[in-house]
XYZ file of C-alpha atoms in Angstrom:
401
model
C 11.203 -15.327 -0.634
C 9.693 -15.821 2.728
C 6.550 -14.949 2.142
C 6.414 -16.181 -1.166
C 7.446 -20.189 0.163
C 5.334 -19.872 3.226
C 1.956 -19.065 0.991
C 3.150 -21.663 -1.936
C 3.540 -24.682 0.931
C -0.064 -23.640 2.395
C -1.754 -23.737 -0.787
C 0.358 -27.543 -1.424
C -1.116 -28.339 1.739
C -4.778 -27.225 0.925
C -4.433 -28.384 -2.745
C -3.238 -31.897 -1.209
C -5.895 -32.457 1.457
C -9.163 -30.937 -0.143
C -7.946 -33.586 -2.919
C -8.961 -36.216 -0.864
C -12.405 -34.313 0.666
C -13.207 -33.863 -3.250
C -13.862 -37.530 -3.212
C -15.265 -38.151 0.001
C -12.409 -39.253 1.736
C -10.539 -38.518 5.269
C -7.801 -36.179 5.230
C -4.476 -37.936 6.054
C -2.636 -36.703 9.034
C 0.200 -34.518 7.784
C 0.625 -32.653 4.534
C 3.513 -35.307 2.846
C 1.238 -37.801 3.565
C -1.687 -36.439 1.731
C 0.601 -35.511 -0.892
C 1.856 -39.367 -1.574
C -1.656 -40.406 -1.501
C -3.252 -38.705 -3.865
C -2.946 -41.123 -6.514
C -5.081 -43.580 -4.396
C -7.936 -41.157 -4.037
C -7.792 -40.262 -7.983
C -8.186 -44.280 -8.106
C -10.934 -44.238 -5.783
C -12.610 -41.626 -7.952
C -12.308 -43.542 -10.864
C -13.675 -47.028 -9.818
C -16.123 -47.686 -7.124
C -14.393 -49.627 -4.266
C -15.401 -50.793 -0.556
C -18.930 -50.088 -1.457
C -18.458 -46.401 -1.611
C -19.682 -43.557 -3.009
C -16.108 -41.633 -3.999
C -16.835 -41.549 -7.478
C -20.034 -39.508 -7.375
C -18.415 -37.094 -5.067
C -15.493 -36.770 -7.601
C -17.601 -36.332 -10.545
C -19.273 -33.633 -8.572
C -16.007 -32.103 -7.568
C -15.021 -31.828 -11.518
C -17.741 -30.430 -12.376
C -17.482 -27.777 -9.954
C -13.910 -27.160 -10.901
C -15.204 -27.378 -14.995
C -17.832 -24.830 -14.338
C -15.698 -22.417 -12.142
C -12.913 -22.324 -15.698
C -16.169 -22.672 -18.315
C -17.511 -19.467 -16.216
C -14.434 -17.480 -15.928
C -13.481 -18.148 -20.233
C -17.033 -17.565 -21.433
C -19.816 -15.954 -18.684
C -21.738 -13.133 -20.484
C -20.066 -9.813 -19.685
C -23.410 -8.349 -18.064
C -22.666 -11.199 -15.684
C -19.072 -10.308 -14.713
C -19.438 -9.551 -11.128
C -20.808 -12.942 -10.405
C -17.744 -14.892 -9.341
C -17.369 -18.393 -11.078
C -16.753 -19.993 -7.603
C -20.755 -19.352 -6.571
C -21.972 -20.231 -9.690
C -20.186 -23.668 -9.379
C -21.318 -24.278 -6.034
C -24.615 -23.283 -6.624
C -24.970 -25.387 -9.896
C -22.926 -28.337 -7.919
C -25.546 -27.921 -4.944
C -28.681 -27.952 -7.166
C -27.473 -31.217 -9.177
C -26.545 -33.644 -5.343
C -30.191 -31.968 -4.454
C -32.192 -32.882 -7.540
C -30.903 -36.552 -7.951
C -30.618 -36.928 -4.106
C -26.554 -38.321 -4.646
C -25.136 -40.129 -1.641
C -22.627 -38.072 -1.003
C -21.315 -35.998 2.082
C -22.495 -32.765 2.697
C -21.837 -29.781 4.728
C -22.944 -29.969 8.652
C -24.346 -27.312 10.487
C -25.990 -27.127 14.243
C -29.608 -25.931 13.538
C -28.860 -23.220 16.416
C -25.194 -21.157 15.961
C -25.653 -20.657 19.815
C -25.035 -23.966 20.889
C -21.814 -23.772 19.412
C -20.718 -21.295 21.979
C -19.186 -22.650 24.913
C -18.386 -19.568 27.434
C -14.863 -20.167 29.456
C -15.635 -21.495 32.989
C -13.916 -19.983 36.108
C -12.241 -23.190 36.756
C -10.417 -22.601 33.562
C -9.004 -19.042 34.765
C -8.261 -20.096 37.715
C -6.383 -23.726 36.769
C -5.701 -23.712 33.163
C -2.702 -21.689 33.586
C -0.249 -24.874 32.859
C 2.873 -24.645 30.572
C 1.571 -26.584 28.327
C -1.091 -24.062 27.934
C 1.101 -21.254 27.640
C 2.904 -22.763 25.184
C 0.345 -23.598 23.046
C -1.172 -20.220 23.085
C 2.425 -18.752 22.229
C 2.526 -21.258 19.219
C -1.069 -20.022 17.916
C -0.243 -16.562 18.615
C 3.371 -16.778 16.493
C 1.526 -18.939 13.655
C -1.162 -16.831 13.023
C 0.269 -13.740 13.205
C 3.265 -15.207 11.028
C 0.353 -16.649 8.362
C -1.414 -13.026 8.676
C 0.909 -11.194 7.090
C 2.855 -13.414 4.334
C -0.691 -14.043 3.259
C -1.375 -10.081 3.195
C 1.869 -9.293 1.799
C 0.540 -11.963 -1.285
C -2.676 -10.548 -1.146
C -0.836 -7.008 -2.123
C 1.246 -8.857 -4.980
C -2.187 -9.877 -6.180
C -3.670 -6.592 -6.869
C -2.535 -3.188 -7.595
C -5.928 -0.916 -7.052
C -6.882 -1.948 -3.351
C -4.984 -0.146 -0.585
C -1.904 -1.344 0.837
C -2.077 -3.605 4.133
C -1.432 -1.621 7.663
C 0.373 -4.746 9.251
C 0.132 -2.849 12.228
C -3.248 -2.332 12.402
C -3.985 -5.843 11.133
C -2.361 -7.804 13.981
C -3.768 -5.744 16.302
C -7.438 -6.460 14.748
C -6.535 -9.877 14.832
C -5.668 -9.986 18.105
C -8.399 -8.730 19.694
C -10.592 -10.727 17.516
C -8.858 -14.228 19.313
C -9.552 -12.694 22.116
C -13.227 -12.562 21.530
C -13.006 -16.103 19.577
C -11.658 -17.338 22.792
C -14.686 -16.237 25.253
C -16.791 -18.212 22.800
C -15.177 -20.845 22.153
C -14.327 -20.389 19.283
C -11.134 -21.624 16.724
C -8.225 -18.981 16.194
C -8.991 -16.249 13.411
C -6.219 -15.689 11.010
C -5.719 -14.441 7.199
C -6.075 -17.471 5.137
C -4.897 -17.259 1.647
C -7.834 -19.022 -0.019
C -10.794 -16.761 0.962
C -7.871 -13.649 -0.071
C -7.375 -14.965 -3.158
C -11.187 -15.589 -3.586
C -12.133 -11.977 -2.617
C -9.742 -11.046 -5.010
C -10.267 -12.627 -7.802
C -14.006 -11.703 -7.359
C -13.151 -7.879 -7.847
C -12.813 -6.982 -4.178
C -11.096 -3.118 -4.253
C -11.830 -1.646 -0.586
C -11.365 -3.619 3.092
C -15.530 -3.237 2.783
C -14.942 -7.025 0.793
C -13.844 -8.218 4.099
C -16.391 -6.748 6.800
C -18.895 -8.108 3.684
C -17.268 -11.453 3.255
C -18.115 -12.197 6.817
C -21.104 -10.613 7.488
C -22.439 -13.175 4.795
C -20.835 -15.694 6.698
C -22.870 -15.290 9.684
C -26.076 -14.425 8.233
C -25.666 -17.836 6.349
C -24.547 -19.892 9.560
C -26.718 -18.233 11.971
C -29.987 -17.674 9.462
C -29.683 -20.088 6.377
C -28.147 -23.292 7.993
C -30.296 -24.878 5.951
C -29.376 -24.027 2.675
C -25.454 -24.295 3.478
C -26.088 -28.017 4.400
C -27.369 -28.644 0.999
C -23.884 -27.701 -0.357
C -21.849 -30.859 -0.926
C -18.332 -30.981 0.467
C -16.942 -32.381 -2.525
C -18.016 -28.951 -4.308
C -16.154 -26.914 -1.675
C -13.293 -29.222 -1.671
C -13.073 -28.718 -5.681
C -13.501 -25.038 -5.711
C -10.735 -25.446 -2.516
C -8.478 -27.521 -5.252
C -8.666 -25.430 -8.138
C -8.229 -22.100 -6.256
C -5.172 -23.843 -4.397
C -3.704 -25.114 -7.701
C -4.173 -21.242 -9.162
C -2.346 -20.033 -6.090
C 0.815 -22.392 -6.369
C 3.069 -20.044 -8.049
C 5.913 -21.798 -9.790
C 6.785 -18.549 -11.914
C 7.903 -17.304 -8.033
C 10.594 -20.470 -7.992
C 12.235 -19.098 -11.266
C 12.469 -15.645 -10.476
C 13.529 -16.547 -7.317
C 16.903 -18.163 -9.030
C 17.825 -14.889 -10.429
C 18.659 -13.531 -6.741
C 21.118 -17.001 -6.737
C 21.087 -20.421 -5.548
C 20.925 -19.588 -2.071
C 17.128 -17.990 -2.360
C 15.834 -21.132 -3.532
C 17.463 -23.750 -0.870
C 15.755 -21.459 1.330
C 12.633 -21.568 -0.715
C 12.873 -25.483 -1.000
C 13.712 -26.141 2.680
C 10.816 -23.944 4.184
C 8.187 -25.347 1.633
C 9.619 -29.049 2.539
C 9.722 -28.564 6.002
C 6.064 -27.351 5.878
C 5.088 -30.183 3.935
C 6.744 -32.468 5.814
C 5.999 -31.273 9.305
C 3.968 -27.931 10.135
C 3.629 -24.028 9.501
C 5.274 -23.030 12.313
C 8.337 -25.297 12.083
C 8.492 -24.545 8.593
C 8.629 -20.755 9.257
C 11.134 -21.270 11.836
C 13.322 -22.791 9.459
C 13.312 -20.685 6.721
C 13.928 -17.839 9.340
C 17.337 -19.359 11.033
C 17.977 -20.100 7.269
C 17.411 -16.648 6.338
C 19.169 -15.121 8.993
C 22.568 -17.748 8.492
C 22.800 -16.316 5.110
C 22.301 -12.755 5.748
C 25.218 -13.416 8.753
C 26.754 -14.988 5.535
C 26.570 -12.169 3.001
C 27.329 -9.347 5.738
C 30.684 -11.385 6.827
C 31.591 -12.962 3.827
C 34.801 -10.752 1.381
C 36.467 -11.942 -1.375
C 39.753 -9.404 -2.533
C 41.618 -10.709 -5.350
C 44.660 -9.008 -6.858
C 46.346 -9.085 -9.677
C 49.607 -6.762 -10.497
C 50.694 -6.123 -13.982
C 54.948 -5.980 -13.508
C 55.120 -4.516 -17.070
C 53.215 -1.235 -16.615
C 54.019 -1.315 -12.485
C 49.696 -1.319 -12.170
C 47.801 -3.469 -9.995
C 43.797 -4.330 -9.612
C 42.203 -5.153 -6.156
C 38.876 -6.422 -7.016
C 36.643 -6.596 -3.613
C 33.317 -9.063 -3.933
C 30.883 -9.134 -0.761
C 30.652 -6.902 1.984
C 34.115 -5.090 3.276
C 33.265 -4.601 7.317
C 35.463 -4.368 10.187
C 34.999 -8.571 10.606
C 36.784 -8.850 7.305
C 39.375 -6.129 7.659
C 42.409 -9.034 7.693
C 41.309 -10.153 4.399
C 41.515 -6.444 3.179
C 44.634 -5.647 5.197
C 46.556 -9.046 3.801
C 45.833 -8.607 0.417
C 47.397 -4.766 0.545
C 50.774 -5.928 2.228
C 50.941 -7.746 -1.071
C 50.876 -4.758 -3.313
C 54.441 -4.024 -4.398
C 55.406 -0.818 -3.071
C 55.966 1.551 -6.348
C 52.758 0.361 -8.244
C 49.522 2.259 -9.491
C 47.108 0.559 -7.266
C 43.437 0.686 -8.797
C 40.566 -1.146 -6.395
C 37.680 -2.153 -8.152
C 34.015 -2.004 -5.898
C 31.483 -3.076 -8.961
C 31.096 -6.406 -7.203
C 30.844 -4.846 -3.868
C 28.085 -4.233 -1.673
C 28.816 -2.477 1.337
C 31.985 -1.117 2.841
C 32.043 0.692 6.437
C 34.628 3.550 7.881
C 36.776 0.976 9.076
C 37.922 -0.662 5.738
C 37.786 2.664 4.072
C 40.164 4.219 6.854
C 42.605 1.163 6.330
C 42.172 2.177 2.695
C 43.029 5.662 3.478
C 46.023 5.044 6.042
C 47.453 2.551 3.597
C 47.695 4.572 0.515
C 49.493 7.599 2.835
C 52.098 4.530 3.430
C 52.107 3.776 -0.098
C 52.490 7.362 -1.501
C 55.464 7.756 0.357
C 57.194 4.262 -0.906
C 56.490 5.775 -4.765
C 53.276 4.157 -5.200
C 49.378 5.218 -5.928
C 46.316 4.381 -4.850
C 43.456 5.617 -7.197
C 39.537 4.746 -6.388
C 36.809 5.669 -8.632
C 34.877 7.720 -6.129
C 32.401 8.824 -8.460
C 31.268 5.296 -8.954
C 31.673 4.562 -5.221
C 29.142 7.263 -4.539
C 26.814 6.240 -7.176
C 26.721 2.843 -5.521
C 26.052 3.964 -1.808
C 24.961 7.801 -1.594
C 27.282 8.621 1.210
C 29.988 11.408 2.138
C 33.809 11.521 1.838
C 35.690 11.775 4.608
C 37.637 15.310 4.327
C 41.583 13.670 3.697
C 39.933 12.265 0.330
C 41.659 13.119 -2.910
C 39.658 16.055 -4.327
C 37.197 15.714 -1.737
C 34.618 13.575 -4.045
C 31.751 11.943 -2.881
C 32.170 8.098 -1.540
C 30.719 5.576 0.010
C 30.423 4.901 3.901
């Protein structure tokens, strides 16, 4: 659930603002805003306004998003290890180059080292403000958070490729920021998008990765001039489809088979997100997380009914029977009649500890001697939790712990 509301709300987010870069427009400041204005940009697509050019860059940005599904339905099969995503870009690229179109494309400094900007002793010395701790505690907890829901998607999206080592992938990551921080650089961190990409390109071994970026910097450092022939609105739309593909609303309905309370938490983490950022979104649906679990592991419903007739009675336990909840368990037995076959019923349960089972066990020694019978499918009880019996136990059968 975590994972799965975390990645949905990023791709919303990237869906929502590369909407607005597909037609040559400005980003609005916070995901719920880019959401709600979407429907202007689509107008601004459609009909020229203000003197702009926003419907050129949207017909470019559908047609890379038309050739990226034409591609995928019909390419050749000697061609199927060229992804549709660089065809579309590539095709997109060649057509603003052709007919010249006045549209926005990507920037790039003609020299990747003047980018770099080397930390300054001052900084060492006197940038060690709270503000600046707490901002490096907030990237540190976001990106790490982001790393590995998008790596535990990553492994729902294939079956051949190894398994992530979270371990060894924050600790990559965090020497990497490290390094990105004596150049100057932005905070590295799994994103989704380029995941999903390497993915659905065929990627089976981590050498994807070490590839995906080497490319990267021979482009940027080598071929600046071919990237800056790539319109924006062609990234944006490749950006748009691939975040529409990775909005998974099958997740939301097989999320309601676990019960309601899955999918408030789903809803309020992807809102919260939306509404106001990762990391208080993440934050959210962890204290929400956790107040259920606290929930579930305290909560014990016993209900019993007592047939007079045939001097039986059922005690049916739903939830989790600990020591916090042994009142519950205890009140409900004082109201067992004294010379009744007493049957307790744990198909509903889902874990008891030694200290409700030893009130069990103390209890039906009292009742025994007041004519009564306590019987408890033990069987059953060990099929449910694999434990031992404690050694007073009728026949000394397996149960639960």
């Amino acid at each position: 659930c975590d994972w799965s509301s975390d990645v949905c709300s990023s791709d919303l987010l990237i869906f929502a603002s590369q909407f607005h870069v597909m037609v040559d427009d400005a980003p609005r400041s916070s995901g719920i805003q880019n959401l709600l204005s979407i429907p202007e940009a689509v107008y601004k697509g459609i009909f020229p306004i203000d003197g702009g050019n926003h419907h050129i860059a949207a017909a470019l940005g559908i047609l890379t998003i038309v050739t990226i599904l034409v591609w995928t339905r019909f390419r050749p099969q000697k061609l199927h290890v060229v992804p549709g995503v660089l065809v579309a870009v590539v095709l997109a690229s060649a057509v603003a180059t052709i007919w010249q179109l006045p549209i926005r494309y990507v920037q790039l400094p003609d020299n990747l080292a003047d980018a770099i900007a080397i930390p300054t002793l001052d900084l060492f010395t006197q940038g060690w403000t709270l503000d600046f701790l707490i901002a490096a505690m907030a990237f540190a907890f976001v990106a790490s958070a982001e790393t590995l829901l998008c790596a535990t998607a990553v492994d729902q999206m294939q079956t051949h490729a190894p398994r992530t080592n979270y371990e060894r992938e924050l600790t990559a990551q965090g020497i990497g920021n490290v390094i990105c921080g004596f150049f100057g650089a932005l905070p590295m961190t799994v994103v989704i998008v380029r995941s999903g990409a390497n993915v659905e390109a065929g990627a089976k071994t981590r050498l994807a990765t070490i590839l995906h970026g080497l490319w990267l910097l021979i482009f940027v450092s080598l071929l600046a001039f071919m990237l800056r022939m790539i319109p924006t609105a062609a990234l944006a739309g490749m950006l748009v489809y691939i975040g529409y593909k990775l909005v998974n609303i099958q997740a939301i309905r097989e999320l309601g088979k676990y019960g309601w309370g899955e999918v408030a938490i789903y809803a309020a983490t992807v809102t919260t997100i939306v509404c106001a950022d990762l990391l208080t979104g993440v934050i959210t649906g962890i204290c929400l997380s956790a107040a259920k679990l606290l929930y579930t592991f305290s909560h014990l419903d016993a209900n019993l009914e007592v047939d007079q007739a045939n001097r039986k009675a059922v005690l049916s336990l739903n939830g989790t029977a600990t020591f916090v909840r042994l009142p519950v368990l205890a009140e409900e037995l004082e109201r067992v009649p004294s010379d009744v076959e007493l049957h307790v019923d744990f198909e509903h349960l889902n874990y008891i500890d030694h200290a409700c089972l030893d009130l069990l066990m103390n209890w039906a020694k009292q009742h025994e001697s007041s004519g009564g019978t306590l019987v408890i499918d033990w069987d059953s009880l060990h099929a449910r939790f694999h434990e031992t019996a404690p050694s007073d136990q009728p026949d000394g059968q397996p149960f639960a712990a």
